[in-house]
Amino acid sequence: MNHQVRIDRFRSARGDHTLVVLEGFHPLKHAIRFGAELLDVVAAEDGDLEKLVAEYAPDAAAKVAEHVRVIPADVFAKLAPVTPPTGVIAIAMRPKVSPVQMLDDQDPAPVVMLENPRNLLNIGAVIRVSAAAGAAGVLTTGPQDPWNPAAVIAATGLQYAIPVARIDSLPACHRPLVVIDPGGEPLRQGLLPSNAILAFGAEREGLSRELLARATHCVSIPMAPGVSSLNLATAVSAVLYAWRLGL
Ligand SMILES: C[S@@+](CC[C@H](N)C(=O)[O-])C[C@H]1O[C@@H](n2cnc3c(N)ncnc32)[C@H](O)[C@@H]1O
């Protein structure tokens, strides 16, 4: 593939919702580990890809070797708005995710729902901790795409580890809806039901009245006097690990 064709391909992949741009080594590592279908993997000629693979992901070595093409550093620099310091960037297929299937699942693990989140780094951090804690998936509403390359960087590509999708609104389902809100009942043992949807609000506005009104439980994370709220991703981490540790 000639260099201009590749530059154009990466540019158009950013606007294609069937594809994912993986900027950097750690998103690529997790994408491979969790079964992504890779379309194009390119490394800068002056990068450290071999060393990174040997050190952090020997399990991904065969896939990287099968797909990678080494290109000049000046061409590599044109493939992303900010050049990945790890010297690798890739395009992969976006998996098809069924929110209905995710919500229908009877597994005790919770679904994390973010209502209208604004910050892509928060969205990525939420996906990362949701994958780590063993959540059933992450759903978002609002305009932000949880597969946006910036969210993929922040999640280190763990969008591939659990189902992640954007929805227009939360459909009716059998799962108990637990809203996590500073005005709720302080979190304690026994307050998080099994198989729940854990819903978190936007960074500035918090949760909408509509979602608060639909909730079966409203839970807060206790804070020291004078503190207004936690960062969105931090709040998700606290609640997910309370659930994981059996609180
Ligand atoms: C930055 S906070 C939003 C703050 C917003 N001004 C409010 O009062 O809800 C983003 C989200 O994180 C969650 N959150 C943050 N701190 C919390 C706390 N102490 N208790 C419960 N939820 C919290 C809530 O879901 C909240 O909607």
XYZ file of N, CA and C and ligand atoms in Angstrom:
768
model
N 0.857 -1.189 0.000
C 0.000 0.000 0.000
C 0.900 1.248 0.000
N 0.596 2.215 -0.894
C 1.488 3.377 -0.877
C 1.141 4.307 0.305
N 2.103 5.185 0.638
C 1.968 5.935 1.886
C 0.728 6.830 1.905
N 0.447 7.507 0.751
C -0.714 8.402 0.750
C -2.015 7.622 0.933
N -2.100 6.441 0.338
C -3.303 5.605 0.498
C -3.488 5.253 1.974
N -2.382 4.926 2.639
C -2.472 4.552 4.065
C -2.888 5.770 4.911
N -2.322 6.927 4.626
C -2.706 8.141 5.383
C -4.206 8.394 5.217
N -4.695 8.280 3.967
C -6.130 8.499 3.707
C -6.972 7.451 4.419
N -6.476 6.237 4.443
C -7.222 5.139 5.074
C -7.389 5.383 6.582
N -6.319 5.809 7.240
C -6.431 6.089 8.681
C -7.352 7.278 8.932
N -7.287 8.271 8.022
C -8.143 9.445 8.205
C -9.611 9.031 8.104
N -9.950 8.247 7.081
C -11.366 7.912 6.902
C -11.834 6.900 7.946
N -10.933 6.082 8.489
C -11.327 5.094 9.501
C -11.894 5.780 10.753
N -11.411 7.019 11.031
C -11.883 7.725 12.234
C -13.371 8.054 12.165
N -13.898 8.200 10.944
C -15.325 8.534 10.819
C -16.173 7.317 10.479
N -15.592 6.126 10.515
C -16.311 4.912 10.096
C -16.672 4.091 11.337
N -17.969 3.979 11.624
C -18.395 3.321 12.864
C -18.347 1.795 12.799
N -17.854 1.266 11.685
C -17.620 -0.186 11.656
C -16.164 -0.494 12.031
N -15.351 0.569 12.144
C -13.909 0.385 12.383
C -13.476 1.047 13.691
N -12.297 0.667 14.166
C -11.716 1.271 15.376
C -10.262 1.616 15.064
N -9.849 2.836 15.423
C -8.434 3.200 15.295
C -7.781 3.001 16.663
N -6.736 2.190 16.675
C -6.032 1.855 17.921
C -4.714 2.613 17.934
N -4.648 3.669 18.742
C -3.453 4.509 18.745
C -2.546 4.082 19.890
N -1.478 3.373 19.574
C -0.508 3.012 20.599
C -0.500 1.521 20.899
N 0.524 1.124 21.620
C 0.790 -0.290 21.854
C -0.241 -0.952 22.783
N -0.611 -0.285 23.891
C -1.485 -0.961 24.870
C -2.890 -1.212 24.322
N -3.500 -0.249 23.610
C -4.770 -0.578 22.943
C -4.629 -1.744 21.955
N -3.531 -1.761 21.212
C -3.322 -2.871 20.252
C -3.179 -4.199 20.997
N -2.404 -4.185 22.085
C -2.193 -5.401 22.884
C -3.529 -5.990 23.350
N -4.392 -5.137 23.945
C -5.669 -5.657 24.447
C -6.591 -6.065 23.297
N -6.555 -5.298 22.215
C -7.402 -5.670 21.063
C -7.030 -7.077 20.596
N -5.763 -7.341 20.478
C -5.316 -8.678 20.045
C -5.718 -9.726 21.090
N -5.438 -9.417 22.352
C -5.706 -10.394 23.428
C -7.188 -10.778 23.479
N -8.066 -9.811 23.166
C -9.507 -10.098 23.272
C -10.151 -10.303 21.893
N -9.320 -10.673 20.908
C -9.886 -11.236 19.684
C -10.267 -10.263 18.577
N -9.689 -9.052 18.555
C -10.035 -8.102 17.483
C -9.586 -8.620 16.122
N -10.373 -8.264 15.113
C -9.948 -8.566 13.738
C -9.145 -7.367 13.227
N -7.857 -7.570 13.011
C -6.969 -6.470 12.607
C -6.984 -6.298 11.095
N -7.032 -5.024 10.654
C -7.012 -4.750 9.215
C -5.686 -4.161 8.772
N -5.069 -3.356 9.619
C -3.819 -2.702 9.246
C -3.049 -2.361 10.533
N -1.820 -2.782 10.628
C -0.991 -2.447 11.797
C 0.296 -1.840 11.260
N 0.612 -0.612 11.674
C 1.846 0.002 11.183
C 2.705 0.495 12.340
N 3.995 0.323 12.170
C 4.951 0.738 13.193
C 5.930 1.727 12.564
N 6.359 2.697 13.367
C 7.367 3.655 12.891
C 8.722 2.964 12.859
N 9.509 3.285 11.832
C 10.797 2.594 11.680
C 11.744 2.842 12.858
N 11.530 3.984 13.572
C 12.410 4.280 14.702
C 11.767 3.902 16.039
N 10.701 3.085 16.007
C 9.980 2.741 17.245
C 10.548 1.517 17.941
N 9.858 1.166 19.048
C 10.348 0.091 19.934
C 9.385 -1.085 19.987
N 8.631 -1.301 18.920
C 7.538 -2.264 18.994
C 8.001 -3.648 19.449
N 9.103 -4.115 18.871
C 9.561 -5.475 19.227
C 9.834 -5.602 20.724
N 10.509 -4.583 21.258
C 10.832 -4.586 22.694
C 9.564 -4.570 23.544
N 8.589 -3.723 23.137
C 7.342 -3.615 23.905
C 6.593 -4.937 23.903
N 6.549 -5.574 22.749
C 5.859 -6.866 22.650
C 6.552 -7.885 23.553
N 7.880 -7.927 23.477
C 8.611 -8.915 24.278
C 8.383 -8.675 25.771
N 8.333 -7.391 26.153
C 8.214 -7.092 27.577
C 6.790 -7.227 28.116
N 5.791 -6.717 27.339
C 4.433 -6.608 27.898
C 3.416 -7.575 27.289
N 3.703 -8.115 26.136
C 2.655 -8.931 25.495
C 3.250 -10.009 24.594
N 4.058 -10.904 25.156
C 4.578 -11.986 24.308
C 3.451 -12.814 23.687
N 2.277 -12.832 24.365
C 1.117 -13.561 23.823
C 0.624 -12.953 22.510
N 0.956 -11.683 22.248
C 0.485 -11.025 21.021
C 1.544 -11.031 19.919
N 2.702 -11.622 20.199
C 3.840 -11.505 19.269
C 3.523 -12.064 17.882
N 2.886 -13.216 17.819
C 2.634 -13.845 16.521
C 1.695 -12.979 15.681
N 0.633 -12.457 16.304
C -0.349 -11.613 15.580
C 0.312 -10.326 15.095
N 1.141 -9.719 15.962
C 1.816 -8.483 15.557
C 2.719 -8.784 14.359
N 3.495 -9.838 14.458
C 4.432 -10.163 13.373
C 3.685 -10.445 12.069
N 2.517 -11.071 12.173
C 1.731 -11.406 10.976
C 1.237 -10.144 10.255
N 0.879 -9.101 11.048
C 0.196 -7.940 10.455
C 1.072 -6.715 10.248
N 2.149 -6.564 11.011
C 2.797 -5.251 11.066
C 3.553 -4.900 9.780
N 3.445 -3.623 9.405
C 4.249 -3.061 8.318
C 5.025 -1.899 8.919
N 6.312 -1.842 8.628
C 7.140 -0.754 9.168
C 7.209 0.360 8.120
N 6.947 1.599 8.582
C 6.917 2.727 7.642
C 7.828 3.849 8.158
N 8.199 4.787 7.265
C 9.074 5.890 7.705
C 8.402 6.730 8.794
N 9.217 7.265 9.709
C 8.689 8.032 10.844
C 7.875 9.243 10.376
N 8.263 9.886 9.280
C 7.514 11.085 8.857
C 6.132 10.712 8.324
N 5.981 9.539 7.759
C 4.651 9.086 7.312
C 3.826 8.677 8.539
N 4.464 7.951 9.456
C 3.784 7.517 10.692
C 3.176 8.726 11.412
N 3.918 9.832 11.441
C 3.471 11.042 12.163
C 2.192 11.621 11.571
N 1.860 11.228 10.336
C 0.648 11.778 9.702
C -0.589 10.902 9.962
N -0.457 9.811 10.711
C -1.573 8.882 10.863
C -2.479 9.194 12.058
N -2.027 10.081 12.947
C -2.840 10.402 14.135
C -2.639 11.869 14.482
N -3.664 12.508 15.095
C -3.516 13.920 15.488
C -2.343 14.101 16.455
N -2.161 13.142 17.364
C -0.995 13.158 18.267
C -0.256 11.841 18.031
N 1.008 11.927 17.662
C 1.753 10.713 17.312
C 1.892 9.798 18.526
N 1.429 8.535 18.440
C 1.568 7.645 19.594
C 3.035 7.440 19.960
N 3.412 7.733 21.217
C 4.822 7.622 21.602
C 5.350 6.196 21.525
N 4.457 5.199 21.550
C 4.907 3.809 21.468
C 5.169 3.374 20.024
N 4.920 4.271 19.056
C 5.338 4.007 17.678
C 4.535 2.946 16.935
N 3.277 2.760 17.327
C 2.449 1.796 16.584
C 1.010 2.292 16.548
N 0.341 2.023 15.453
C -1.062 2.416 15.291
C -1.721 1.385 14.376
N -3.018 1.159 14.609
C -3.672 0.079 13.854
C -5.124 0.431 13.561
N -5.681 -0.283 12.592
C -7.130 -0.240 12.347
C -7.652 -1.653 12.550
N -8.775 -1.752 13.282
C -9.395 -3.066 13.509
C -10.896 -2.945 13.263
N -11.548 -4.092 13.093
C -13.008 -4.091 12.969
C -13.616 -3.806 14.341
N -14.733 -3.081 14.344
C -15.479 -2.875 15.589
C -16.446 -4.054 15.762
N -16.407 -4.712 16.913
C -17.314 -5.864 17.064
C -18.772 -5.412 17.137
N -19.673 -6.279 16.693
C -21.107 -5.955 16.810
C -21.538 -6.275 18.230
N -22.166 -5.298 18.885
C -22.602 -5.479 20.275
C -24.119 -5.335 20.310
N -24.795 -6.248 21.010
C -26.249 -6.150 21.163
C -26.585 -5.670 22.581
N -27.003 -4.382 22.718
C -27.403 -3.897 24.046
C -28.550 -4.721 24.615
N -29.458 -5.198 23.753
C -30.599 -5.982 24.240
C -30.096 -7.265 24.893
N -29.163 -7.928 24.215
C -28.590 -9.168 24.761
C -27.880 -8.897 26.095
N -27.134 -7.777 26.135
C -26.409 -7.420 27.360
C -27.396 -7.220 28.519
N -28.502 -6.535 28.233
C -29.468 -6.242 29.294
C -30.269 -7.482 29.684
N -30.481 -8.394 28.726
C -31.263 -9.617 28.996
C -30.485 -10.643 29.821
N -29.168 -10.528 29.805
C -28.312 -11.510 30.471
C -28.698 -11.649 31.962
N -28.777 -12.893 32.455
C -29.188 -13.128 33.853
C -27.982 -13.175 34.802
N -26.780 -13.051 34.256
C -25.559 -13.107 35.063
C -25.624 -12.055 36.193
N -25.080 -12.385 37.391
C -25.145 -11.391 38.478
C -24.351 -10.104 38.213
N -23.401 -10.142 37.297
C -22.539 -8.962 37.085
C -23.363 -7.765 36.590
N -23.038 -6.565 37.087
C -23.810 -5.379 36.700
C -23.427 -4.829 35.323
N -24.399 -4.166 34.697
C -24.124 -3.339 33.512
C -23.889 -1.919 34.015
N -22.831 -1.281 33.539
C -22.572 0.125 33.886
C -23.191 1.000 32.808
N -23.997 1.967 33.235
C -24.579 2.892 32.263
C -24.126 4.313 32.584
N -23.630 5.003 31.575
C -23.246 6.415 31.735
C -24.265 7.246 30.982
N -24.937 8.144 31.696
C -25.927 8.989 31.038
C -25.244 10.254 30.521
N -25.191 10.375 29.223
C -24.689 11.585 28.557
C -23.302 12.040 29.027
N -22.328 11.129 29.125
C -20.985 11.562 29.564
C -20.346 12.465 28.507
N -19.544 13.431 28.954
C -18.971 14.401 28.013
C -17.515 14.115 27.696
N -16.797 13.584 28.671
C -15.339 13.545 28.570
C -14.874 12.150 28.115
N -14.197 12.103 26.964
C -13.787 10.815 26.394
C -12.784 10.083 27.285
N -11.976 10.849 28.019
C -11.009 10.195 28.914
C -11.734 9.528 30.088
N -12.799 10.180 30.590
C -13.621 9.541 31.629
C -14.279 8.274 31.078
N -14.808 8.369 29.868
C -15.490 7.208 29.278
C -14.500 6.044 29.171
N -13.305 6.336 28.694
C -12.295 5.284 28.562
C -11.907 4.709 29.921
N -11.735 5.589 30.913
C -11.353 5.110 32.247
C -12.460 4.239 32.839
N -13.717 4.582 32.564
C -14.849 3.763 33.048
C -14.824 2.383 32.377
N -14.555 2.340 31.094
C -14.505 1.051 30.390
C -13.358 0.201 30.950
N -12.243 0.845 31.208
C -11.086 0.107 31.724
C -11.398 -0.530 33.079
N -11.988 0.252 34.000
C -12.266 -0.312 35.330
C -13.427 -1.303 35.258
N -14.347 -1.097 34.336
C -15.472 -2.046 34.199
C -14.947 -3.401 33.741
N -14.005 -3.382 32.807
C -13.407 -4.645 32.349
C -12.630 -5.292 33.500
N -11.886 -4.485 34.235
C -11.065 -5.028 35.323
C -11.927 -5.626 36.434
N -13.039 -4.972 36.744
C -13.874 -5.426 37.861
C -14.814 -6.556 37.466
N -14.935 -6.827 36.158
C -15.795 -7.933 35.725
C -17.239 -7.535 35.490
N -17.488 -6.268 35.100
C -18.856 -5.848 34.766
C -19.321 -6.566 33.499
N -20.659 -6.599 33.321
C -21.223 -7.300 32.154
C -21.097 -6.462 30.880
N -20.895 -5.162 31.021
C -20.757 -4.310 29.840
C -20.935 -2.857 30.224
N -20.735 -1.985 29.233
C -20.903 -0.541 29.452
C -21.799 0.012 28.348
N -22.833 0.754 28.767
C -23.707 1.451 27.823
C -23.590 2.944 28.071
N -23.587 3.733 26.997
C -23.570 5.188 27.166
C -24.727 5.782 26.372
N -25.259 6.908 26.858
C -26.191 7.686 26.046
C -25.506 9.008 25.710
N -26.124 9.785 24.811
C -25.541 11.074 24.433
C -24.664 10.937 23.206
N -24.091 12.061 22.775
C -23.397 12.079 21.485
C -22.015 11.434 21.454
N -21.377 11.265 22.594
C -19.989 10.760 22.552
C -19.947 9.270 22.200
N -18.991 8.923 21.339
C -18.825 7.530 20.913
C -17.826 6.844 21.851
N -18.257 5.804 22.591
C -17.310 5.151 23.508
C -16.186 4.401 22.797
N -16.257 4.336 21.450
C -15.173 3.715 20.663
C -14.309 4.784 19.983
N -14.527 6.044 20.301
C -13.689 7.125 19.767
C -12.219 6.809 20.112
N -11.259 7.084 19.198
C -9.859 6.754 19.489
C -9.352 7.288 20.832
N -9.822 8.460 21.262
C -9.359 8.997 22.556
C -9.880 8.128 23.703
N -11.126 7.649 23.585
C -11.676 6.755 24.624
C -10.984 5.395 24.570
N -10.574 4.992 23.380
C -9.865 3.703 23.243
C -8.475 3.805 23.898
N -7.812 4.937 23.730
C -6.513 5.126 24.403
C -6.719 5.060 25.924
N -7.723 5.812 26.415
C -7.932 5.874 27.873
C -8.349 4.512 28.441
N -9.004 3.694 27.619
C -9.425 2.354 28.081
C -8.355 1.311 27.795
N -7.233 1.717 27.236
C -6.180 0.807 26.748
C -6.784 -0.327 25.908
N -7.794 0.021 25.105
C -8.362 -0.966 24.165
C -9.256 -2.006 24.818
N -9.633 -1.802 26.097
C -10.439 -2.829 26.779
C -11.903 -2.804 26.343
N -12.248 -1.941 25.379
C -13.542 -2.049 24.702
C -13.700 -3.458 24.116
N -12.559 -4.099 23.795
C -12.629 -5.451 23.223
C -12.842 -6.532 24.294
N -12.683 -6.165 25.573
C -12.785 -7.186 26.633
C -14.214 -7.396 27.106
N -15.050 -6.332 27.048
C -16.453 -6.463 27.476
C -17.309 -5.735 26.439
N -18.609 -6.062 26.355
C -19.445 -5.354 25.376
C -19.583 -3.871 25.735
N -19.408 -3.015 24.744
C -19.502 -1.555 24.937
C -20.314 -0.977 23.783
N -21.363 -0.214 24.108
C -22.185 0.359 23.037
C -22.819 1.668 23.472
N -23.123 2.489 22.478
C -23.904 3.713 22.699
C -25.358 3.388 22.404
N -26.279 3.889 23.234
C -27.709 3.684 22.984
C -28.400 5.045 23.034
N -29.594 5.138 22.424
C -30.312 6.423 22.470
C -30.907 6.652 23.850
N -31.509 5.599 24.403
C -32.045 5.693 25.767
C -32.137 4.286 26.326
N -32.310 4.196 27.640
C -32.317 2.885 28.290
C -33.671 2.209 28.070
N -33.686 1.044 27.392
C -34.973 0.360 27.215
C -35.434 -0.286 28.514
N -36.735 -0.597 28.598
C -37.249 -1.321 29.774
C -36.581 -2.691 29.808
N -36.230 -3.191 30.993
C -35.651 -4.524 31.098
C -35.822 -5.034 32.526
N -35.496 -6.323 32.738
C -35.752 -6.948 34.036
C -34.733 -6.528 35.099
N -33.598 -5.957 34.691
C -32.547 -5.652 35.680
C -32.983 -4.517 36.606
N -32.704 -4.628 37.915
C -32.965 -3.483 38.793
C -32.093 -2.286 38.387
N -32.711 -1.104 38.362
C -31.957 0.106 37.982
C -31.493 0.819 39.256
N -30.176 0.824 39.459
C -29.594 1.487 40.633
C -28.936 2.773 40.155
N -29.465 3.904 40.601
C -28.814 5.167 40.232
C -27.807 5.525 41.322
N -26.639 5.952 40.866
C -25.575 6.310 41.810
C -25.512 7.833 41.818
N -25.918 8.404 42.956
C -26.120 9.854 42.995
C -25.768 10.354 44.401
N -25.119 11.535 44.476
C -24.724 12.036 45.802
C -25.910 12.193 46.758
N -27.132 12.263 46.253
C -28.308 12.414 47.126
C -28.878 11.092 47.607
N -28.261 9.969 47.268
C -28.832 8.656 47.583
C -28.496 8.150 48.981
N -28.910 6.930 49.235
C -28.639 6.277 50.526
C -27.174 5.848 50.557
N -26.444 6.155 51.635
C -25.001 5.825 51.659
C -24.749 4.336 51.424
N -23.786 4.065 50.563
C -23.432 2.687 50.181
C -23.044 1.881 51.418
N -23.652 0.725 51.553
C -23.296 -0.202 52.644
C -23.588 -1.593 52.143
N -23.181 -2.580 52.931
C -23.345 -3.971 52.523
C -24.822 -4.273 52.237
N -25.067 -4.976 51.138
C -26.424 -5.437 50.820
C -27.232 -4.446 50.003
N -26.660 -3.273 49.682
C -27.442 -2.249 48.974
C -27.388 -2.409 47.456
N -26.399 -3.162 46.930
C -26.276 -3.310 45.474
C -26.860 -4.669 45.075
N -28.025 -4.664 44.423
C -28.619 -5.942 44.056
C -27.827 -6.625 42.952
N -28.007 -7.915 42.851
C -27.376 -8.695 41.790
C -27.996 -8.301 40.441
N -27.234 -8.448 39.352
C -27.767 -8.287 37.976
C -28.290 -6.858 37.711
N -27.704 -5.878 38.401
C -28.229 -4.503 38.311
C -27.717 -3.754 37.088
N -28.420 -2.669 36.777
C -27.829 -1.608 35.948
C -27.382 -0.543 36.941
N -26.098 -0.181 36.908
C -25.578 0.887 37.766
C -25.459 2.130 36.890
N -26.304 3.128 37.137
C -26.336 4.311 36.259
C -25.648 5.498 36.917
N -24.787 6.142 36.138
C -24.005 7.287 36.618
C -24.325 8.500 35.737
N -24.275 9.699 36.338
C -24.664 10.897 35.606
C -23.500 11.610 34.921
N -23.859 12.677 34.214
C -22.872 13.466 33.474
C -21.977 14.244 34.439
N -20.796 14.593 33.932
C -19.776 15.234 34.768
C -20.309 16.501 35.442
N -21.084 17.308 34.710
C -21.540 18.554 35.324
C -22.975 18.429 35.861
N -23.868 17.893 35.034
C -25.298 17.910 35.391
C -25.719 16.788 36.320
N -24.943 15.717 36.397
C -25.410 14.544 37.143
C -26.486 13.806 36.356
N -27.310 13.024 37.058
C -28.343 12.197 36.407
C -29.593 13.026 36.080
N -30.299 12.637 35.016
C -31.533 13.343 34.648
C -32.655 12.960 35.610
N -33.654 13.828 35.732
C -34.841 13.544 36.548
C -35.521 12.271 36.076
N -35.542 12.081 34.741
C -36.251 10.913 34.177
C -35.620 9.624 34.688
N -34.295 9.564 34.654
C -33.636 8.316 35.069
C -33.766 8.131 36.590
N -33.630 9.240 37.338
C -33.789 9.149 38.806
C -35.177 8.614 39.145
N -36.188 9.046 38.368
C -37.566 8.625 38.655
C -37.786 7.144 38.350
N -37.004 6.591 37.427
C -37.177 5.175 37.064
C -36.451 4.220 38.012
N -35.611 4.754 38.896
C -34.703 3.884 39.667
C -35.428 3.052 40.716
N -34.911 1.826 40.925
C -35.416 0.995 42.022
C -34.608 1.265 43.300
N -33.375 1.727 43.163
C -32.534 2.053 44.308
C -31.735 3.326 43.959
N -31.437 4.148 44.983
C -30.593 5.332 44.777
C -29.499 5.311 45.850
N -28.262 5.225 45.394
C -27.141 4.951 46.300
C -26.095 6.055 46.180
N -25.559 6.499 47.322
C -24.469 7.495 47.277
C -23.168 6.881 47.787
N -22.064 7.511 47.416
C -20.742 7.109 47.922
C -20.396 8.117 49.023
N -20.233 7.640 50.252
C -19.973 8.585 51.351
C -18.714 9.418 51.087
N -18.794 10.695 51.429
C -17.640 11.606 51.215
C -17.434 12.455 52.470
N -16.225 12.951 52.636
C -15.924 13.838 53.765
C -16.681 15.161 53.596
N -17.012 15.841 54.712
C -17.757 17.104 54.634
C -17.064 18.114 53.715
N -17.847 18.826 52.919
C -17.319 19.878 52.044
C -16.983 19.411 50.646
N -16.897 18.099 50.435
C -16.586 17.580 49.087
C -17.902 17.412 48.337
N -18.009 17.992 47.121
C -19.289 17.962 46.403
C -19.536 16.625 45.726
N -18.509 16.104 45.035
C -18.711 14.852 44.293
C -17.355 14.289 43.894
N -17.393 13.037 43.470
C -16.198 12.392 42.915
C -16.189 12.574 41.403
N -15.030 12.450 40.812
C -14.929 12.357 39.362
C -15.744 11.140 38.896
N -16.338 11.251 37.709
C -17.217 10.193 37.208
C -16.538 8.808 37.217
N -15.346 8.716 36.655
C -14.686 7.406 36.560
C -14.297 6.894 37.946
N -13.958 7.817 38.843
C -13.618 7.418 40.208
C -14.850 6.865 40.915
N -16.009 7.504 40.680
C -17.256 7.021 41.293
C -17.588 5.616 40.781
N -17.418 5.400 39.475
C -17.689 4.064 38.915
C -16.746 3.041 39.557
N -15.468 3.403 39.706
C -14.490 2.477 40.306
C -14.912 2.103 41.721
N -15.291 3.104 42.520
C -15.643 2.842 43.920
C -16.814 1.862 43.995
N -17.847 2.099 43.173
C -19.052 1.262 43.260
C -18.771 -0.136 42.709
N -18.055 -0.214 41.601
C -17.782 -1.544 41.028
C -16.938 -2.394 41.974
N -15.961 -1.775 42.620
C -15.129 -2.578 43.526
C -15.870 -2.903 44.825
N -16.796 -2.044 45.246
C -17.654 -2.409 46.385
C -18.458 -3.656 46.004
N -19.008 -3.664 44.780
C -19.770 -4.841 44.319
C -18.848 -6.065 44.238
N -17.693 -5.885 43.652
C -16.791 -7.029 43.445
C -16.326 -7.629 44.777
N -16.140 -6.750 45.761
C -15.663 -7.236 47.058
C -16.816 -7.700 47.958
N -18.033 -7.681 47.408
C -19.169 -8.267 48.126
C -19.854 -7.316 49.081
N -19.669 -6.006 48.917
C -20.352 -5.054 49.836
C -21.803 -4.851 49.412
C -18.969 14.622 38.769
S -20.399 13.786 39.255
C -21.695 14.921 38.875
C -21.853 15.948 39.888
C -23.192 16.637 39.780
N -23.001 18.019 40.053
C -24.170 15.994 40.748
O -24.479 16.614 41.755
O -24.603 14.884 40.521
C -20.692 12.595 37.986
C -21.434 11.393 38.473
O -20.592 10.634 39.334
C -21.381 9.993 40.321
N -20.935 10.467 41.636
C -19.886 11.276 41.909
N -19.728 11.412 43.247
C -20.697 10.682 43.823
C -21.061 10.394 45.191
N -20.366 10.876 46.214
N -22.125 9.586 45.410
C -22.797 9.048 44.390
N -22.515 9.297 43.083
C -21.476 10.083 42.814
C -22.830 10.323 40.043
O -23.391 9.303 39.232
C -22.700 11.616 39.267
O -23.823 11.861 38.464
